[in-house]
Each structure stands twice: as structure tokens, then as C-alpha cells.
Amino acid sequence: MIRITLENLLARRFRLISTAISVLIGVAFLAGTFVLTDTLGATFDDLFAEVNEGIDVEIRSAEEITTEFGVPVRGRIDEAILDDVLAAPGVEAAAGAVFGYAQFVDPDGSPMGNPGQGAPTYGFSWTDVDELNPTNLVDGRSPAGPDEVVIDAMTANDGPFAVGDTVTILLEGPPQRFEIVGVAKFGRADSPLGASMAIFDLDTAQQVLAEPGMFDAIDIVAADGVTADDLRDTLAAVVPDGVEAITGDQLTEEGQNAVGDALSFFNTFMLIFAAVALFVASFIIYNTFSILVVQRTKEMALLRALGAHRHQILGAILLEAVIVGIVASVLGLVAGIGVASLLKGLLAALGMAIPSGPVVFASRTIWVSLLVGVGVTAIAALAPSRRASTVAPMAAIREVEVDESGRSTIRMFAGLALLATGLAVLMWGLFGDPPDTLAAIGGGVVFVFLAVAALGPIAALPFSQVVGRPLARWRGVPGELAQENAMRNPKRTSTTAAALMIGVGLVASISIFAESAKASINKIIDDAFIGDLVIDSGSFGFGGLSPELAADLNELPEVDAASGVRIGFAEIDGEPQTIYGVDPPTMLSIVDVGISEGDVGDLHSAELAVHDDYAAEQGWEIGDTVDIAFAQTGVRPLTVTVLYTKSELTGNFFMGNEAFEANYPDVFDFQVFVRRSADFTSEQARTAVEAAAADYANAEVQDLEQYKQTQADQINQLLGLIYALLALAILIALIGIANTLALSILERTHELGLLRAVGMTRRQLRTAVRWESVLIALLGTSLGAGVGLFFGWAMVRALRDDGFTELQIPISQLVIVLVVAVAAGVLAATQPARRAANLDILKAIGTE
């Protein structure tokens, strides 16, 4: 049987190529994701180990909070601690370290980098202690004055800048100009993960990045013979309460873990698309082996008659699947290196420059890719294999199998059961409180797709009858033949269409969600925003606009009110929260937050405004005290003074600037809202505002329509990435259509020969095959659009409480998807149609 299996594979190798390609694409994506993340992890592990190599102990604030983005934030420490550290036994050297927001402006006056969506833009303090300096000068010298800076090599290349040039840097206060006195690398990298670095002397760094008299950390070198652990224990007894000591190894491990956490989302994101590709490929595998089994029914029956057992037939076909899976997985592993390079380029395009390093091809990548590739292939081929092994020998020899799947009662009930299960799990994930929301939603989606695929044959028959009827009338005999071929085997038609259904369904649901998000954002802006202009900094929570800009705008006669909006992070009952800072009277004259109780005039240094739904969940009322943990000031009691109903522009919490500045040492406005004076036109007000903001390179002045478009562009950017990745799934589906048609032509060789013999032209035969492909594509697209509409509605409905109140169906986009699917169906049928038309008539007639 093994010899027969190998001979069958060799004889039918071209029939299985497209199946192998389907598996290969999925495995390549899987392996490429592993290779990239492992390579990045190893590169940054080495980088952190290199730059922290000289640090034996670090002193820092023990106060830490975690933001909603998973990034920890710490407070600062008093520089006076440095004297106590230097006096402690076992200390060879120590230096204070300061870091914060600093963004370069290029020679054309545009801000460099994108701290809101890409890599951060950092400022650092220089240290003359070589063991503690994470940078390596490649040109020039170290900074030594209030107007000098060292820049990273990436910024020097991108600027371009050179030693001796003057560069403008955006800081917490007004923009400042500095002379570039040196160019440095971060370890061996031009920049740390695409982040820019402005490096100042310590005094200057304290002035422009942090606070005079404060450090973010103190790094220490141990004396000879003193271990890092011993020195850490010694210093722990020296430093005051609220300050901690950790070893350099702990610091390195934290940095490595932080990069790992940052990459984990990207890793999960890409693995989801690899799973989608393999899920789609499983339908292609199932269909291919189903067709091959039908084509070899007599062969299997003859083997059974000659004494082959059922388990031998089953094993032979599964062995074919395993061999196909192994070959495809091995090729996918090799292709995964190329995919990793493409993904690395994608990250670079998003502003995340990756340091060069050796490619890491971990053993986990090999065995997981092989296991998944072979497993998916074998599992998908299992049902056709079992069906082949259970056909009685004589019945198989005597009879021709007739597909009755379109009328199967068992299939209908099984499909409905799968559908009910999928909907229940999906609703639980969307509206319930499962332990893992993403897993619940993903499981529900898979069950729904499987249910629709199971019910597909029941829908395929009437669909082909209805949709194919006008085709038969319009195209004559080729159209009628296409309709009959699609109806002949509804299971095959629907299974082929199911692969396309998955891709189209995901595209449709994501399109609906994206359009609904845009419509919801537009409604929020229209309902809540009373102003005329928005000045956006392009950042969120790190850096932004100097508060002086809003103050300057309020001095303009063309401006009736201007209010900056600040972002801060805190913890309430151990949960990370985002708190907005505003000037209440000014802000509420520009934005309607729906005050339900309280007076914004009472928002002073220890007061808080809370969204009424959140307050109701917590059981808070006006006058209650809430303990909030801040990174710099620790736990502080704030009194609930105001309740409001509209949280879309201010979140669940906001406080006055007085309270914000009391708890956050670094103050930036990530946006400034402006309402013009009634005495001036919109054009006059905008001209005045743009002139006032001209010194701030990161200040983008927008009217409401432009502001809405900016929000939409951010969604479109992510949408484009998702569409590009889903295109892989659709490509696999189209490969499946071509494969099914090619195998169907081989199966119908005798029939096609007779049609040609009785007068059908080659052109008519090509037309029939193409329109059969179109019917399959239309079935898959229709099912996908239906499923996508439901998924899109469910996602929007589940997020209604988070502001997604508008359901928007992108009719034009769905129509485009339909047209593209039909065109792709024609393209997929090109080669099979040509092969059918070029059959030798006499040989085809002689084929059994």
C-alpha cells in the first residue's frame, strides 16, 4: 500500500501542487511570525544586555503604576539621594539619569517621528561614567552646555544632520534650538527600536526634560570584589522610603520583558492571520482529497476486492496527506524567512526601525510549523479518507456515486447545531464576561463559519438554480452547462466556495466595523464639540504641545476660548485608568460633556469629575472620596465633585489643571480645542491660530472636517494592513477554486470529449468553465457577505456602551468586493478553462 500511495502521489503530483501551495502560504506566515519575533527578541535581549552591562545596581522610585497600554510609569527621586549613595560602602561610581519627551524638527520645519502611533521620541541625560553610558559616540563629543545636544545616528541620517548643525527640539516648554556636538549609537543600533534620542548634559536634561533637583534613576558601579546582590542589599538600607534598589541584571530582564510584551501583541496579531490562512487552506485540502477519492473510487474498490483492508485504504490516503503536509510545511519554513523580512520591512514602514542581527530559527518554529502544517492537512483529509475506506467493494465497482448532500436532513440538523453553538459562544464573548474574550469571540466565529460551510450544500443547489437560470438563458449552452456542473455536486461547490466565504466574511465584517467606527466618531464630534478648531500634536500620553500654546491663544482677539487637553495615567483599586486634565470653565464652553450633577467651578486641587455610569458601577456619589494612585505622588484621596453623561471626549475621569499639575510633573497638551470669537470669521480665526502655532512644529491646526478625516485616516491605516493580510486568505481561496476546477476537468474528461465531438467549440467550453467559477465565487461571496454583515453588526452592538452607536453598512465597498470576487473567479478559471478547451477529443472520449 505504501508503494501504491507513492506511485499515486507521483502520478497525480500536479493535482496536489495547489493544495501544497495553500498549506505552504499558511505555514510560511506562521513560521515568518515566529522567526521575526524570535529574531527581534534575541536582538533586543543582546542590546539591553550590552547597554546595561556596566550597571551593577539602579536606584529608582518604588512607586509604579501600569497604564491601560500595559506600559509601567514610575515617579522621580530626589537628586540628594546621590550623595548618600556615593557615601555608601562598595560604591565605585554613580550617576543620576534623566529621560523624557524630546522631538526633533527636520530642516524643513516638520516634526520627526510619530510618538502617537510609532516609536517614541526620547531625551536623555549624558553621563561621563563610561560603564553607565548606554551610547557610543561615532562622531563629535559629549554635550557640555545648555545649548548643546548629541543626537542618535538614525536622526542624523534622516535629517540629515551633522556635527556643527543647529536643530530645533520640541520640549515641555517652548521649542528650543541646540547645536549638535555629537552623533551616537544606542549600543550598536542607530536607535533603540526606531526611537529618536536627544542627549543633553545632566543639568540641561533636568531643566528641559524633567525637574530641577530630580532624577529618574541613579545608576551605580560596584567596587572591585563587591557583588551586585550585596551592593543592592547595602543600598536598600540607605535609600529612603518609596525608593528601591535593583541589580543591573534585574534591570536588563525588565527591559527585555518590556520589549517581549510590546512584541506580543504584534505576534498575536500576525498569528491570527496565519490561523485564518490555514483555516481557509483546510477547506481546499478537504475538497481536493474529496475529489481525488471520488475519482479513485473504482481503484479503491478494486484494492478492497483484492484483499486490502479498510484501515489500509484509510492509511494510504492519510499517508498522501501527510506527505503533502510535510513537503508544504518544509517549503513553508524556508519561505518563512522571506516572510519575516517582509514583516520587518512593514514594521520599519510604521516607524519601528529594527536593529540588524542574526536570524533566529528556533527549534520551536520548526516543530510547531511542521506539526500545524501536517496536522491541518491530515485532519482536513481525514473525512474523505474515511469515506473512501467505508465504500463496499462491489458497490463501488458497479455504481456511480450521486451527491445527495444538498438534500441531507442529517447535514441540516448538524449544521444548525453548529450554528446555534457558534452564535451562543459568540454572543457570550461579545456581551458576556468570559475569562478570555478574544478566545470566546474567535471560537464563536470558527463555529459559525463551520456551520455555514456545513449548510453550504443545502444552499448551493437552490443558489445555482436561481442564479444560474438567467446565466443559462443569456449564455446559452455554455451557461446551461456551467449551471448544471455547479448543481451536479453541491457539496463540492459549497466547500470550494466556503474558502472564499471566510475571506470575504472577514473583510465585510471589518469594513462594517471600520465604517461604523468612523460614523460614530463623527457623531461624537458633532454632538459634543461646540468649538471651531482642533490643534493636534500627534501624540497621546507621551509628549505633545506646550501648555503655553493654549495660553497664547487665549490672548488673541480672534479666539473666544482655547483649552488644552492633557492625558495622565493612574490606578484606581489596582486597575489602570486614564485621567484627562482640562481648564474646566474654558473646556466646557467648547465641549459639551453633559454635566448631570455638581459644579465645574469646584474642581480644584483635590477634586475629580467622574462619568455617571462609572460612578454608578462603583457606587460613588457627589462628595465621596476616591483613592487614586499616581506614579509621582502616590495614593491621593480625591473628592467626587462633578458627574457627567458624555465620556467620548473626556473618558471616565477628568480633573482641573490645578489637580493635574499637583500629581503629574510633566505637563503636555495632546490637543487644544479652540472656539473663535463671534466678531471674526472662521478664516480670520484660523489664520490667527495658525500664526500663533507656527513655532510648534507638531501643532496641526484642523477644522472639524479635517479633524474627522484625521480620525478616519488612523482607522484606514490599520484597515489597509488588515486587508493586505486577509488578501492571503482570499488568494488561497482562489487557488482552491482553480484547483477544484482543474480536478473537475480531469474527472469529466470523457464528458468534455463528447461535448467537443458533438460540436461544442473551444470558446464555448472555456466560457462554461469560467462561468462555473463565477457561480462558485458568487456563492462564496454571498455567504461571506451575509456572515460579515452579522459579525459587523454584532461587534458594533457589543461596543455601543463605548461610543460605537452608529451602524454603517459600506454598500459601495461590499459591491466592490462582489465585483472583485467575480473577476477573481474568472481569473482563477483561466488555466483550467484553457486546459479543458485544449483536450484531445479522441483521447478524451477514450478516457473512462
Coordinates of C-alpha atoms in Angstrom, one line a residue, residues 593-810:
V593 CA -19.8 66.7 28.5
G594 CA -23.3 66.7 29.8
I595 CA -22.9 67.8 33.4
S596 CA -25.6 66.0 35.4
E597 CA -24.6 66.9 39.0
G598 CA -22.1 69.3 40.6
D599 CA -20.3 72.5 39.6
V600 CA -17.1 72.5 37.5
G601 CA -16.1 75.6 39.4
D602 CA -15.5 73.3 42.4
L603 CA -12.7 71.3 40.5
H604 CA -9.7 72.4 42.5
S605 CA -6.5 70.6 43.6
A606 CA -8.2 67.6 45.2
E607 CA -11.4 67.2 43.2
L608 CA -12.5 64.9 40.4
A609 CA -15.2 64.6 37.7
V610 CA -16.5 61.1 37.0
H611 CA -18.7 59.8 34.3
D612 CA -22.1 58.9 35.9
D613 CA -22.2 55.3 34.6
Y614 CA -18.8 54.5 36.0
A615 CA -19.8 56.2 39.3
A616 CA -22.9 54.2 39.4
E617 CA -21.0 50.9 38.9
Q618 CA -18.7 51.9 41.8
G619 CA -21.4 53.2 44.0
W620 CA -19.9 56.7 44.1
E621 CA -21.9 59.8 44.7
I622 CA -21.1 63.5 44.9
G623 CA -19.0 64.1 48.0
D624 CA -17.4 60.6 48.1
T625 CA -13.7 60.3 48.4
V626 CA -11.8 58.1 45.9
D627 CA -8.2 56.9 46.5
I628 CA -6.2 57.3 43.3
A629 CA -2.6 56.1 42.9
F630 CA -0.2 58.4 40.9
A631 CA 3.3 57.5 39.9
Q632 CA 4.9 60.6 41.3
T633 CA 2.7 61.5 44.3
G634 CA 1.5 58.0 45.4
V635 CA -2.0 57.4 46.7
R636 CA -4.1 60.6 46.9
P637 CA -7.7 61.0 48.1
L638 CA -9.8 63.0 45.6
T639 CA -13.4 64.1 46.1
V640 CA -16.0 63.4 43.5
T641 CA -17.4 66.9 42.8
V642 CA -18.9 66.5 39.3
L643 CA -20.9 63.8 37.4
Y644 CA -21.3 63.9 33.7
T645 CA -23.0 61.9 31.0
K646 CA -20.8 62.2 27.8
S647 CA -17.5 60.4 28.1
E648 CA -16.5 60.3 24.4
L649 CA -14.0 63.2 24.6
T650 CA -13.0 63.1 28.2
G651 CA -13.2 59.5 29.2
N652 CA -14.4 58.3 32.6
F653 CA -12.4 60.9 34.6
F654 CA -11.2 64.4 34.2
M655 CA -9.8 66.9 36.7
G656 CA -8.9 70.6 36.6
N657 CA -5.4 71.7 35.7
E658 CA -4.7 72.5 39.3
A659 CA -5.2 68.9 40.4
F660 CA -3.4 67.6 37.3
E661 CA -0.3 69.6 37.8
A662 CA -0.3 68.7 41.5
N663 CA 0.1 65.0 40.6
Y664 CA 1.8 65.0 37.2
P665 CA 5.2 66.7 37.0
D666 CA 5.3 66.6 33.2
V667 CA 2.5 68.6 31.6
F668 CA 1.7 68.5 27.9
D669 CA -1.4 69.1 25.9
F670 CA -2.0 66.4 23.4
Q671 CA -4.8 68.5 21.8
V672 CA -6.0 72.1 22.1
F673 CA -9.7 72.9 21.4
V674 CA -10.5 76.3 20.1
R675 CA -13.7 78.3 19.7
R676 CA -13.5 81.5 17.6
S677 CA -14.8 84.9 18.6
A678 CA -18.1 85.8 17.1
D679 CA -16.5 89.1 15.9
F680 CA -14.3 87.3 13.4
T681 CA -14.8 84.9 10.5
S682 CA -13.7 81.3 10.5
E683 CA -10.9 82.2 8.0
Q684 CA -9.6 85.1 10.2
A685 CA -9.6 83.0 13.3
R686 CA -7.8 80.1 11.6
T687 CA -5.2 82.4 10.2
A688 CA -4.5 83.9 13.7
V689 CA -4.4 80.5 15.3
E690 CA -2.0 79.1 12.7
A691 CA 0.3 82.1 13.2
A692 CA 0.4 81.5 16.9
A693 CA 1.0 77.8 16.5
A694 CA 3.7 78.3 13.8
D695 CA 6.6 77.9 16.3
Y696 CA 5.3 74.4 17.3
A697 CA 6.2 72.1 14.5
N698 CA 4.0 69.3 15.9
A699 CA 0.9 71.5 16.1
E700 CA -1.5 70.7 13.3
V701 CA -4.4 73.1 13.1
Q702 CA -7.6 71.4 11.8
D703 CA -11.2 72.4 11.3
L704 CA -13.9 69.9 12.3
E705 CA -14.0 68.2 8.9
Q706 CA -10.2 67.8 8.8
Y707 CA -10.3 66.5 12.4
K708 CA -12.8 63.9 11.5
Q709 CA -10.7 62.9 8.5
T710 CA -7.7 62.5 10.7
Q711 CA -9.5 60.1 12.9
A712 CA -10.7 58.2 9.8
D713 CA -7.2 58.1 8.4
Q714 CA -6.0 56.4 11.5
I715 CA -8.6 53.7 11.1
N716 CA -7.9 53.4 7.4
Q717 CA -4.2 52.8 8.1
L718 CA -5.0 49.8 10.3
L719 CA -7.7 48.7 7.9
G720 CA -5.2 48.7 5.0
L721 CA -2.9 46.4 6.9
I722 CA -5.7 44.0 7.8
Y723 CA -6.9 44.0 4.2
A724 CA -3.4 43.2 3.0
L725 CA -3.2 40.3 5.4
L726 CA -6.7 39.0 4.6
A727 CA -5.7 39.1 0.9
L728 CA -3.6 36.0 1.7
A729 CA -6.8 34.1 2.7
I730 CA -8.6 35.2 -0.4
L731 CA -5.6 34.2 -2.5
I732 CA -5.7 30.7 -1.0
A733 CA -9.4 30.5 -1.7
L734 CA -8.9 31.4 -5.4
I735 CA -6.2 28.8 -5.6
G736 CA -8.8 26.4 -4.3
I737 CA -11.3 27.4 -7.0
A738 CA -8.6 26.8 -9.7
N739 CA -7.7 23.5 -8.1
T740 CA -11.3 22.3 -7.9
L741 CA -12.0 23.2 -11.5
A742 CA -8.8 21.6 -12.7
L743 CA -9.6 18.3 -10.8
S744 CA -13.2 18.5 -12.1
I745 CA -12.0 18.8 -15.6
L746 CA -9.9 15.7 -15.2
E747 CA -12.9 14.0 -13.7
R748 CA -15.1 15.0 -16.6
T749 CA -12.5 14.3 -19.4
H750 CA -14.7 11.8 -21.1
E751 CA -17.8 14.1 -20.9
L752 CA -15.9 17.0 -22.2
G753 CA -14.6 15.0 -25.1
L754 CA -18.1 14.0 -26.1
L755 CA -19.2 17.6 -25.9
R756 CA -16.4 18.6 -28.3
A757 CA -17.2 15.7 -30.5
V758 CA -20.9 16.8 -30.9
G759 CA -19.9 20.4 -31.9
M760 CA -19.1 22.4 -28.8
T761 CA -16.3 24.9 -29.7
R762 CA -13.3 25.5 -27.6
R763 CA -14.5 29.0 -26.9
Q764 CA -17.8 27.7 -25.6
L765 CA -16.1 25.2 -23.4
R766 CA -13.8 27.8 -21.9
T767 CA -16.8 30.0 -21.3
A768 CA -18.6 27.2 -19.5
V769 CA -15.7 26.6 -17.1
R770 CA -15.3 30.3 -16.4
W771 CA -19.0 30.8 -15.6
E772 CA -18.9 27.8 -13.3
S773 CA -16.1 29.5 -11.5
V774 CA -18.2 32.7 -11.3
L775 CA -21.1 30.8 -9.8
I776 CA -18.8 29.4 -7.1
A777 CA -17.3 32.8 -6.5
L778 CA -20.8 34.4 -6.2
L779 CA -21.8 31.7 -3.8
G780 CA -18.8 32.2 -1.6
T781 CA -19.1 36.0 -1.8
S782 CA -22.8 35.9 -1.0
L783 CA -22.4 33.7 2.0
G784 CA -19.4 35.7 3.2
A785 CA -21.3 39.0 2.8
G786 CA -24.2 37.6 4.9
V787 CA -21.9 36.3 7.6
G788 CA -19.8 39.5 7.5
L789 CA -23.0 41.6 7.9
F790 CA -23.9 39.7 11.0
F791 CA -20.4 39.8 12.5
G792 CA -20.1 43.5 11.8
W793 CA -23.4 44.3 13.5
A794 CA -22.5 42.1 16.5
M795 CA -19.2 43.9 17.0
V796 CA -20.8 47.4 16.8
R797 CA -23.6 46.4 19.0
A798 CA -21.2 44.9 21.6
L799 CA -19.3 48.2 21.8
R800 CA -22.3 50.5 22.0
D801 CA -21.5 51.5 25.6
D802 CA -18.0 52.5 24.4
G803 CA -19.4 55.1 21.9
F804 CA -19.9 52.9 18.8
T805 CA -23.5 54.0 18.4
E806 CA -23.7 54.2 14.6
L807 CA -24.1 51.1 12.4
Q808 CA -22.8 52.0 9.0
I809 CA -23.0 49.5 6.1
P810 CA -20.4 50.3 3.4

